[in-house]
Coordinates of C-alpha atoms and ligand atoms in Angstrom, one line a residue:
M298 CA 126.7 246.8 89.4
T299 CA 128.3 244.0 91.4
G300 CA 127.5 243.0 94.9
P301 CA 129.4 245.2 97.4
L302 CA 129.3 244.2 101.0
V303 CA 131.0 247.5 101.7
P304 CA 131.0 250.4 99.2
P305 CA 133.9 250.4 96.8
G306 CA 136.5 253.0 97.6
P307 CA 137.6 254.3 101.0
L308 CA 135.0 255.4 103.5
T309 CA 135.7 259.0 104.4
T310 CA 134.2 259.5 107.8
G311 CA 133.3 257.6 111.0
T312 CA 129.7 258.4 110.3
E313 CA 129.9 256.6 106.9
L314 CA 131.5 253.6 108.4
N315 CA 128.9 253.3 111.1
A316 CA 126.0 253.8 108.7
V317 CA 127.4 251.2 106.3
Y318 CA 127.7 248.5 109.0
A319 CA 124.3 249.5 110.4
I320 CA 122.7 249.0 107.0
A321 CA 124.4 245.6 106.5
R322 CA 123.1 244.6 110.0
V323 CA 119.5 245.7 109.3
V324 CA 119.5 243.7 106.1
A325 CA 120.8 240.6 107.8
E326 CA 118.4 240.8 110.7
T327 CA 115.1 242.2 109.3
Y328 CA 112.4 240.1 107.7
D329 CA 109.8 242.8 107.7
T330 CA 110.6 244.4 104.3
E331 CA 108.7 247.7 104.9
T332 CA 110.4 248.4 108.3
G333 CA 113.7 247.3 106.8
L334 CA 113.4 249.7 103.9
D335 CA 112.4 252.6 106.2
T336 CA 115.5 251.9 108.4
V337 CA 117.9 251.5 105.5
F338 CA 116.8 254.7 103.9
R339 CA 117.0 256.6 107.1
L340 CA 120.5 255.4 107.6
A341 CA 121.4 256.1 104.0
R342 CA 120.2 259.7 104.5
T343 CA 123.0 260.1 107.1
I344 CA 125.7 259.4 104.5
F345 CA 124.5 261.1 101.3
I346 CA 121.9 263.7 100.5
F347 CA 118.6 262.9 98.9
D348 CA 115.0 264.3 99.3
I349 CA 113.0 261.3 98.1
V350 CA 113.4 257.7 97.5
S351 CA 111.1 255.4 95.6
L352 CA 111.2 251.8 94.6
F353 CA 109.6 250.3 91.5
L354 CA 109.3 246.5 91.1
Q355 CA 108.3 244.3 88.2
D356 CA 104.8 242.9 88.4
D357 CA 105.1 239.1 88.1
Q358 CA 101.9 238.9 86.0
T359 CA 102.1 241.9 83.6
G360 CA 105.9 242.3 83.6
E361 CA 105.3 246.1 84.0
L362 CA 107.1 248.2 86.6
E363 CA 104.8 249.1 89.5
P364 CA 105.6 251.6 92.4
A365 CA 106.2 249.5 95.5
Y366 CA 107.6 252.0 98.1
A367 CA 108.2 255.8 98.3
S368 CA 109.4 258.0 101.1
A369 CA 110.2 261.7 101.4
L370 CA 113.0 262.1 103.8
G371 CA 114.8 265.3 102.9
R372 CA 113.9 268.8 102.3
G373 CA 110.7 267.7 100.5
R374 CA 109.5 265.7 103.4
S375 CA 106.8 268.1 104.3
R376 CA 105.1 266.8 101.2
E377 CA 103.5 263.4 100.9
A378 CA 105.8 261.0 99.1
E379 CA 104.5 260.5 95.6
L380 CA 104.8 256.9 94.4
T381 CA 105.5 257.9 90.9
W382 CA 108.5 260.2 91.6
G383 CA 111.4 259.2 89.4
E384 CA 109.6 256.6 87.4
P385 CA 111.5 257.3 84.1
A386 CA 114.9 256.9 86.0
A387 CA 113.7 253.6 87.5
S388 CA 112.5 252.3 84.1
E389 CA 115.8 253.2 82.4
A390 CA 117.9 251.6 85.2
Y391 CA 115.7 248.5 85.0
R392 CA 115.8 248.3 81.2
T393 CA 119.6 248.8 80.9
G394 CA 120.8 247.2 84.1
Q395 CA 122.9 250.4 84.6
T396 CA 123.0 253.3 87.1
V397 CA 121.4 256.3 85.4
L398 CA 121.3 260.0 86.2
R399 CA 118.4 262.1 84.9
Q400 CA 117.6 265.7 85.4
E401 CA 114.0 266.8 85.0
D402 CA 112.3 270.1 84.9
A403 CA 108.9 269.9 86.6
G404 CA 107.8 273.0 84.7
P405 CA 107.0 276.6 85.6
S406 CA 103.9 275.6 87.5
V407 CA 106.3 274.2 90.2
K408 CA 107.7 277.1 92.2
G409 CA 111.0 277.2 94.0
R410 CA 113.7 274.6 94.3
E411 CA 111.3 271.7 93.6
R412 CA 111.3 272.6 89.9
R413 CA 114.7 271.1 89.2
R414 CA 114.8 267.4 90.0
D415 CA 117.8 265.1 89.8
Y416 CA 117.0 261.4 89.8
L417 CA 119.5 258.7 90.4
G418 CA 118.1 255.4 89.1
L419 CA 119.7 252.1 90.1
P420 CA 118.9 248.6 88.9
M421 CA 117.3 246.4 91.6
L422 CA 119.0 243.0 91.6
V423 CA 117.3 240.2 93.5
G424 CA 118.7 236.6 93.2
G425 CA 120.9 237.7 90.3
R426 CA 117.9 239.0 88.3
C427 CA 117.0 242.6 87.6
V428 CA 113.5 243.0 89.1
G429 CA 113.1 246.8 89.2
G430 CA 114.6 250.1 89.9
L431 CA 115.5 252.2 92.9
V432 CA 115.4 255.9 92.6
F433 CA 117.0 258.6 94.9
G434 CA 115.8 262.1 94.0
R435 CA 117.2 265.5 94.9
F436 CA 115.2 268.7 94.4
G437 CA 116.8 272.1 93.5
G438 CA 120.4 270.8 92.7
P439 CA 123.2 270.2 92.8
S440 CA 123.2 266.7 91.2
F441 CA 124.6 263.6 92.8
P442 CA 128.4 263.6 93.0
P443 CA 130.3 260.4 92.2
E444 CA 131.0 259.5 95.8
H445 CA 127.3 259.7 96.6
I446 CA 126.5 257.5 93.5
R447 CA 128.8 254.8 94.9
L448 CA 127.1 255.0 98.3
A449 CA 123.7 254.8 96.6
E450 CA 124.8 251.7 94.7
F451 CA 125.9 250.1 98.0
V452 CA 122.4 250.9 99.5
A453 CA 120.7 249.5 96.3
W454 CA 122.6 246.3 96.6
H455 CA 121.4 245.9 100.3
V456 CA 117.8 246.8 99.4
G457 CA 118.1 243.9 96.8
Q458 CA 119.2 241.7 99.7
L459 CA 116.2 242.8 101.8
L460 CA 113.9 241.9 98.9
E461 CA 115.7 238.6 98.5
N462 CA 115.0 237.8 102.2
R463 CA 111.3 238.5 101.5
R464 CA 111.4 236.3 98.5
M465 CA 113.0 233.5 100.5
A466 CA 110.6 233.9 103.4
H467 CA 107.6 233.8 101.0
R468 CA 109.0 230.7 99.3
I469 CA 109.5 229.0 102.6
A470 CA 105.9 229.9 103.7
T471 CA 104.6 228.5 100.3
L472 CA 106.5 225.3 100.7
E473 CA 105.3 224.9 104.3
A474 CA 101.7 225.6 103.2
Q475 CA 102.1 223.0 100.4
R476 CA 103.5 220.5 102.9
E477 CA 100.7 221.2 105.3
L478 CA 98.1 220.8 102.6
A479 CA 99.6 217.4 101.5
R480 CA 99.5 216.4 105.2
L481 CA 95.9 217.5 105.6
Q482 CA 94.9 215.7 102.4
D483 CA 96.6 212.4 103.6
E484 CA 94.9 212.8 107.0
F485 CA 91.6 213.6 105.2
I486 CA 91.8 210.4 103.1
S487 CA 92.5 208.2 106.0
T488 CA 89.8 209.8 108.2
I489 CA 87.2 209.6 105.4
S490 CA 88.2 206.0 104.4
H491 CA 87.8 205.0 108.0
E492 CA 84.5 206.9 108.4
L493 CA 83.1 205.4 105.1
R494 CA 84.3 201.9 105.9
T495 CA 82.7 201.7 109.3
P496 CA 79.0 202.0 108.3
L497 CA 79.7 200.0 105.1
G498 CA 81.2 197.2 107.3
F499 CA 78.1 197.1 109.4
I500 CA 75.8 197.1 106.4
K501 CA 77.7 194.4 104.6
G502 CA 78.0 192.3 107.8
Y503 CA 74.3 192.4 108.7
V504 CA 73.1 191.9 105.1
T505 CA 75.4 188.9 104.7
T506 CA 74.1 187.5 108.0
L507 CA 70.5 187.9 107.0
M508 CA 71.1 186.2 103.7
R509 CA 72.5 183.0 105.2
D510 CA 70.2 180.2 104.2
D511 CA 71.3 177.9 107.0
V512 CA 69.8 180.1 109.7
D513 CA 66.1 180.9 110.2
W514 CA 66.1 184.4 111.8
N515 CA 63.1 185.1 113.9
P516 CA 61.1 188.3 112.9
E517 CA 62.5 190.4 115.9
T518 CA 66.1 189.6 115.1
R519 CA 65.5 190.3 111.4
I520 CA 63.9 193.7 112.2
E521 CA 66.7 194.6 114.6
F522 CA 69.4 193.8 111.9
L523 CA 67.5 195.7 109.3
R524 CA 67.2 198.7 111.7
I525 CA 71.0 198.7 112.1
V526 CA 71.4 198.5 108.3
D527 CA 68.9 201.4 108.0
D528 CA 70.8 203.5 110.6
E529 CA 74.2 202.9 109.1
S530 CA 72.9 203.8 105.6
D531 CA 71.6 207.1 107.1
R532 CA 75.1 207.7 108.6
L533 CA 76.7 207.0 105.3
R534 CA 74.4 209.3 103.5
E535 CA 74.9 212.0 106.1
L536 CA 78.7 211.6 105.7
I537 CA 78.5 211.9 102.0
D538 CA 76.2 214.9 102.2
N539 CA 78.6 216.6 104.6
L540 CA 81.6 215.9 102.3
L541 CA 79.7 217.3 99.3
D542 CA 78.5 220.4 101.3
S543 CA 82.0 221.0 102.6
S544 CA 83.6 220.9 99.2
R545 CA 80.9 223.1 97.7
L546 CA 81.2 225.6 100.6
E547 CA 85.0 225.6 100.1
S548 CA 84.6 226.4 96.4
G549 CA 81.7 228.9 97.0
R550 CA 79.3 226.7 95.0
L551 CA 76.7 226.0 97.8
G552 CA 73.6 227.9 96.8
M553 CA 71.4 229.7 99.4
T554 CA 67.7 230.5 98.8
C555 CA 66.7 233.0 101.4
E556 CA 63.2 233.9 102.3
P557 CA 61.6 235.8 105.3
T558 CA 61.3 233.1 108.0
R559 CA 59.9 232.9 111.5
I560 CA 62.8 231.3 113.4
A561 CA 60.5 230.1 116.3
A562 CA 58.6 227.8 114.0
L563 CA 61.9 226.5 112.5
I564 CA 63.3 225.8 116.0
R565 CA 60.1 223.9 117.0
D566 CA 60.3 221.8 113.8
T567 CA 64.0 221.0 114.4
S568 CA 63.3 220.1 118.0
E569 CA 60.5 217.7 117.0
R570 CA 62.9 216.0 114.6
T571 CA 65.6 215.8 117.2
K572 CA 63.2 214.3 119.8
S573 CA 62.2 211.6 117.4
A574 CA 65.8 210.9 116.5
Y575 CA 67.0 210.9 120.1
P576 CA 63.9 210.1 122.3
E577 CA 66.0 210.0 125.4
M578 CA 67.3 213.6 125.1
D579 CA 66.0 216.1 127.6
L580 CA 65.5 218.9 125.2
R581 CA 64.0 222.3 126.3
L582 CA 63.1 225.4 124.4
E583 CA 63.4 229.0 125.6
I584 CA 62.2 231.2 122.8
D585 CA 61.6 235.0 123.3
D586 CA 58.1 236.1 122.3
N587 CA 57.6 238.1 119.1
L588 CA 60.9 237.5 117.4
P589 CA 61.1 239.4 114.2
P590 CA 61.3 237.4 110.9
V591 CA 64.7 236.9 109.4
E592 CA 65.7 236.5 105.8
I593 CA 67.4 233.0 105.7
D594 CA 67.7 229.8 103.8
S595 CA 65.6 227.7 106.3
T596 CA 67.0 224.4 105.1
R597 CA 70.6 225.5 105.8
I598 CA 69.8 227.1 109.1
S599 CA 68.0 223.9 110.2
Q600 CA 71.1 222.1 109.1
V601 CA 73.1 224.3 111.5
L602 CA 70.7 223.6 114.4
D603 CA 70.6 219.8 113.6
N604 CA 74.4 219.8 113.7
L605 CA 74.6 221.5 117.0
L606 CA 72.0 219.3 118.5
S607 CA 73.5 216.1 117.2
N608 CA 76.9 217.2 118.6
A609 CA 75.2 217.8 122.0
H610 CA 73.8 214.3 121.8
K611 CA 77.2 212.8 120.8
Y612 CA 79.5 214.7 123.1
A613 CA 77.1 215.5 126.1
P614 CA 75.0 212.3 126.3
E615 CA 72.4 212.3 129.1
S616 CA 72.8 216.0 129.6
K617 CA 69.8 218.5 129.5
V618 CA 70.0 220.5 126.3
V619 CA 68.4 223.9 125.9
I620 CA 67.8 225.8 122.7
R621 CA 67.4 229.5 123.3
A622 CA 66.4 232.2 120.8
K623 CA 66.8 235.9 121.8
D624 CA 66.0 239.2 120.1
E625 CA 69.2 241.3 120.3
G626 CA 68.0 244.3 118.3
N627 CA 69.8 244.0 114.9
Y628 CA 70.4 240.3 115.5
L629 CA 68.7 237.2 116.6
R630 CA 70.9 235.0 118.8
I631 CA 70.3 231.3 118.9
E632 CA 72.0 229.1 121.4
V633 CA 72.3 225.4 122.1
S634 CA 73.6 224.7 125.6
D635 CA 74.5 221.4 127.2
H636 CA 76.0 220.3 130.5
G637 CA 78.5 217.9 128.9
P638 CA 82.3 217.7 129.3
G639 CA 82.9 221.1 127.7
I640 CA 85.9 221.9 125.5
P641 CA 89.4 222.8 126.8
G642 CA 90.2 226.4 125.9
E643 CA 93.2 225.7 123.6
H644 CA 90.9 223.9 121.2
V645 CA 88.1 226.5 121.0
P646 CA 89.8 228.7 118.4
H647 CA 90.1 225.7 116.0
L648 CA 86.7 224.1 116.5
F649 CA 85.2 225.7 113.4
E650 CA 88.1 224.7 111.1
R651 CA 87.6 222.0 108.5
F652 CA 88.4 218.5 109.9
Y653 CA 89.2 219.8 113.4
R654 CA 88.4 217.4 116.2
V655 CA 89.3 217.7 119.9
P656 CA 92.0 215.0 120.1
G657 CA 90.7 213.0 123.2
N658 CA 87.2 212.6 121.7
S659 CA 88.3 211.5 118.3
N660 CA 89.2 208.0 119.5
T661 CA 85.9 207.2 121.1
I662 CA 83.2 209.2 119.3
R663 CA 82.7 208.9 115.5
G664 CA 83.0 212.1 113.5
T665 CA 84.9 213.9 110.7
G666 CA 85.3 217.4 112.1
L667 CA 83.2 218.8 109.2
G668 CA 80.0 219.6 111.1
L669 CA 81.0 222.9 112.8
Y670 CA 83.0 224.0 109.7
I671 CA 79.8 223.6 107.7
C672 CA 77.8 225.5 110.3
R673 CA 80.3 228.4 110.3
K674 CA 80.2 228.7 106.5
I675 CA 76.4 228.7 106.5
V676 CA 76.2 231.3 109.2
D677 CA 78.9 233.4 107.5
A678 CA 76.9 233.4 104.3
H679 CA 73.9 234.8 106.2
G680 CA 76.1 237.7 107.6
G681 CA 76.0 236.2 111.1
E682 CA 78.5 235.0 113.6
I683 CA 79.0 231.6 115.2
G684 CA 81.0 230.7 118.4
V685 CA 81.1 228.8 121.6
N686 CA 81.4 229.5 125.3
S687 CA 82.6 226.4 127.0
N688 CA 83.5 225.6 130.5
P689 CA 85.5 222.3 130.8
G690 CA 83.6 220.0 133.1
K691 CA 80.5 222.1 133.1
G692 CA 79.3 222.3 129.5
S693 CA 79.2 224.2 126.3
T694 CA 77.0 226.8 124.8
F695 CA 77.2 227.0 121.0
Y696 CA 75.6 230.2 119.6
F697 CA 75.0 231.9 116.3
T698 CA 73.5 235.2 115.2
L699 CA 71.4 236.1 112.3
P700 CA 71.0 239.7 111.1
V701 CA 67.3 240.8 111.4
T702 CA 67.4 242.9 108.2
F703 CA 69.7 241.2 105.8
A704 CA 69.3 240.2 102.2
P705 CA 72.1 237.6 101.7
T706 CA 73.7 237.3 98.3
I707 CA 71.6 234.7 96.6
Q708 CA 73.7 232.5 94.3
T709 CA 72.9 232.4 90.6
S710 CA 70.3 229.9 89.5
E711 CA 73.0 228.0 87.7
N712 CA 74.6 227.3 91.1
N713 CA 71.2 226.5 92.7
N714 CA 70.4 223.9 90.0
E715 CA 73.5 222.0 90.7
P716 CA 72.7 218.2 90.8
E717 CA 72.5 216.8 94.2
Ligands
ADP833 P1 82.6 215.9 114.5 O1 81.5 215.9 115.5 O2 82.3 215.2 113.3 O3 83.9 215.5 115.1 P2 82.3 218.8 114.5 O4 82.9 219.8 113.5 O5 80.8 218.8 114.6 O6 82.8 217.4 114.0 O7 82.8 219.1 115.9 C1 84.2 219.3 116.1 C2 84.7 218.9 117.4 O8 84.1 219.8 118.4 C3 84.2 217.5 117.8 O9 85.1 216.5 117.4 C4 84.2 217.6 119.4 O10 85.5 217.4 119.9 C5 83.9 219.1 119.6 N1 82.5 219.3 120.0 C6 81.5 219.7 119.2 N2 80.4 219.9 119.9 C7 80.7 219.6 121.2 C8 79.9 219.6 122.5 N3 78.6 220.0 122.5 N4 80.6 219.3 123.6 C9 81.9 219.0 123.6 N5 82.7 219.0 122.5 C10 82.0 219.3 121.3

């Protein structure tokens, strides 16, 4: 079968001509294969008679033909299309690369005209390669006359073009995804190098200064320098922990050890830790009484809270910060609210993506865009939801929920024993 843009031989009626041009247009303009196939076959039905049509395509992995599409358009349309109709005709056309006609007897159990089945199998060519078979079936005879076969070949060629369009669209999407990945990797390397270099630069600078033997540092200055070195080492460690967590979360290797936990106690511990880290923060707690216990990995949920609080400290300095915990029946809802600058709406949908940072902030406040991504992954693993309600100029409320009766999938001990 060659590639006819119009069917070989003269077109007999105006209807045929119209349908042929309409099919060619659909193929040129449609990128949604399923809709394209529906339309092409509906148009084909106006120029030759068939009851069912089915498409079988080669599976890339196994090389076997698999049903990909089926539709009952003709007299059999009251029945559901069966994906396996005409499979032998499709296989033969696929194997031989030729148009084939098969007549089947469905057996005495099938009553009426559906017992005799004529299948027209056509090889499916995509990008010059035979990738499957297209089958038109007629029930109850007569068989397909030669002029219908040539119209069917024309339709098959155009279905091949539709599939080619899909293949190209898929290829373009893959290439774009690869390009985007390469771009993100480059961006990642430059962000991370910058983030690692900054604390390292401080550490090196202050240690070198302290080691100078031509200066006698007084004890206060010495302690102040050492405190900076200590803080920057913490930052470095936190950054490396975040990077490791994020790559483990991405590959599903971060283990969770869940136990029944009282969230109120966990929130109080976290708030004590936050107050000693940021003594100037005006931090309040509003915790409902008698919250039911939740089945959680308390280290990981503390990590989520720590992250939200450290963000409130970074992005909403000097603002009052409130942690709320509410019983919502099947869920506990935990919120961290601040009265900081808030987040413009267009950035909200991306905040929990890996490495996403709101552009304006990135220049002035240090960060990697990993914190909220890690929070989302941890909350997801607990079967909860995380989100933010933010009002630019007024503040943000980050929240997450934890199911009250939930037994999360605990990772295998092999995963849990992974070295730190
Ligand atoms: P990082 O703080 O390292 O940039 P996060 O993933 O924790 O990464 O946060 C992503 C972005 O969300 C931040 O860069 C910041 O722009 C924004 N953000 C997070 N918390 C707040 C907040 N409380 N107020 C305003 N913006 C915030």
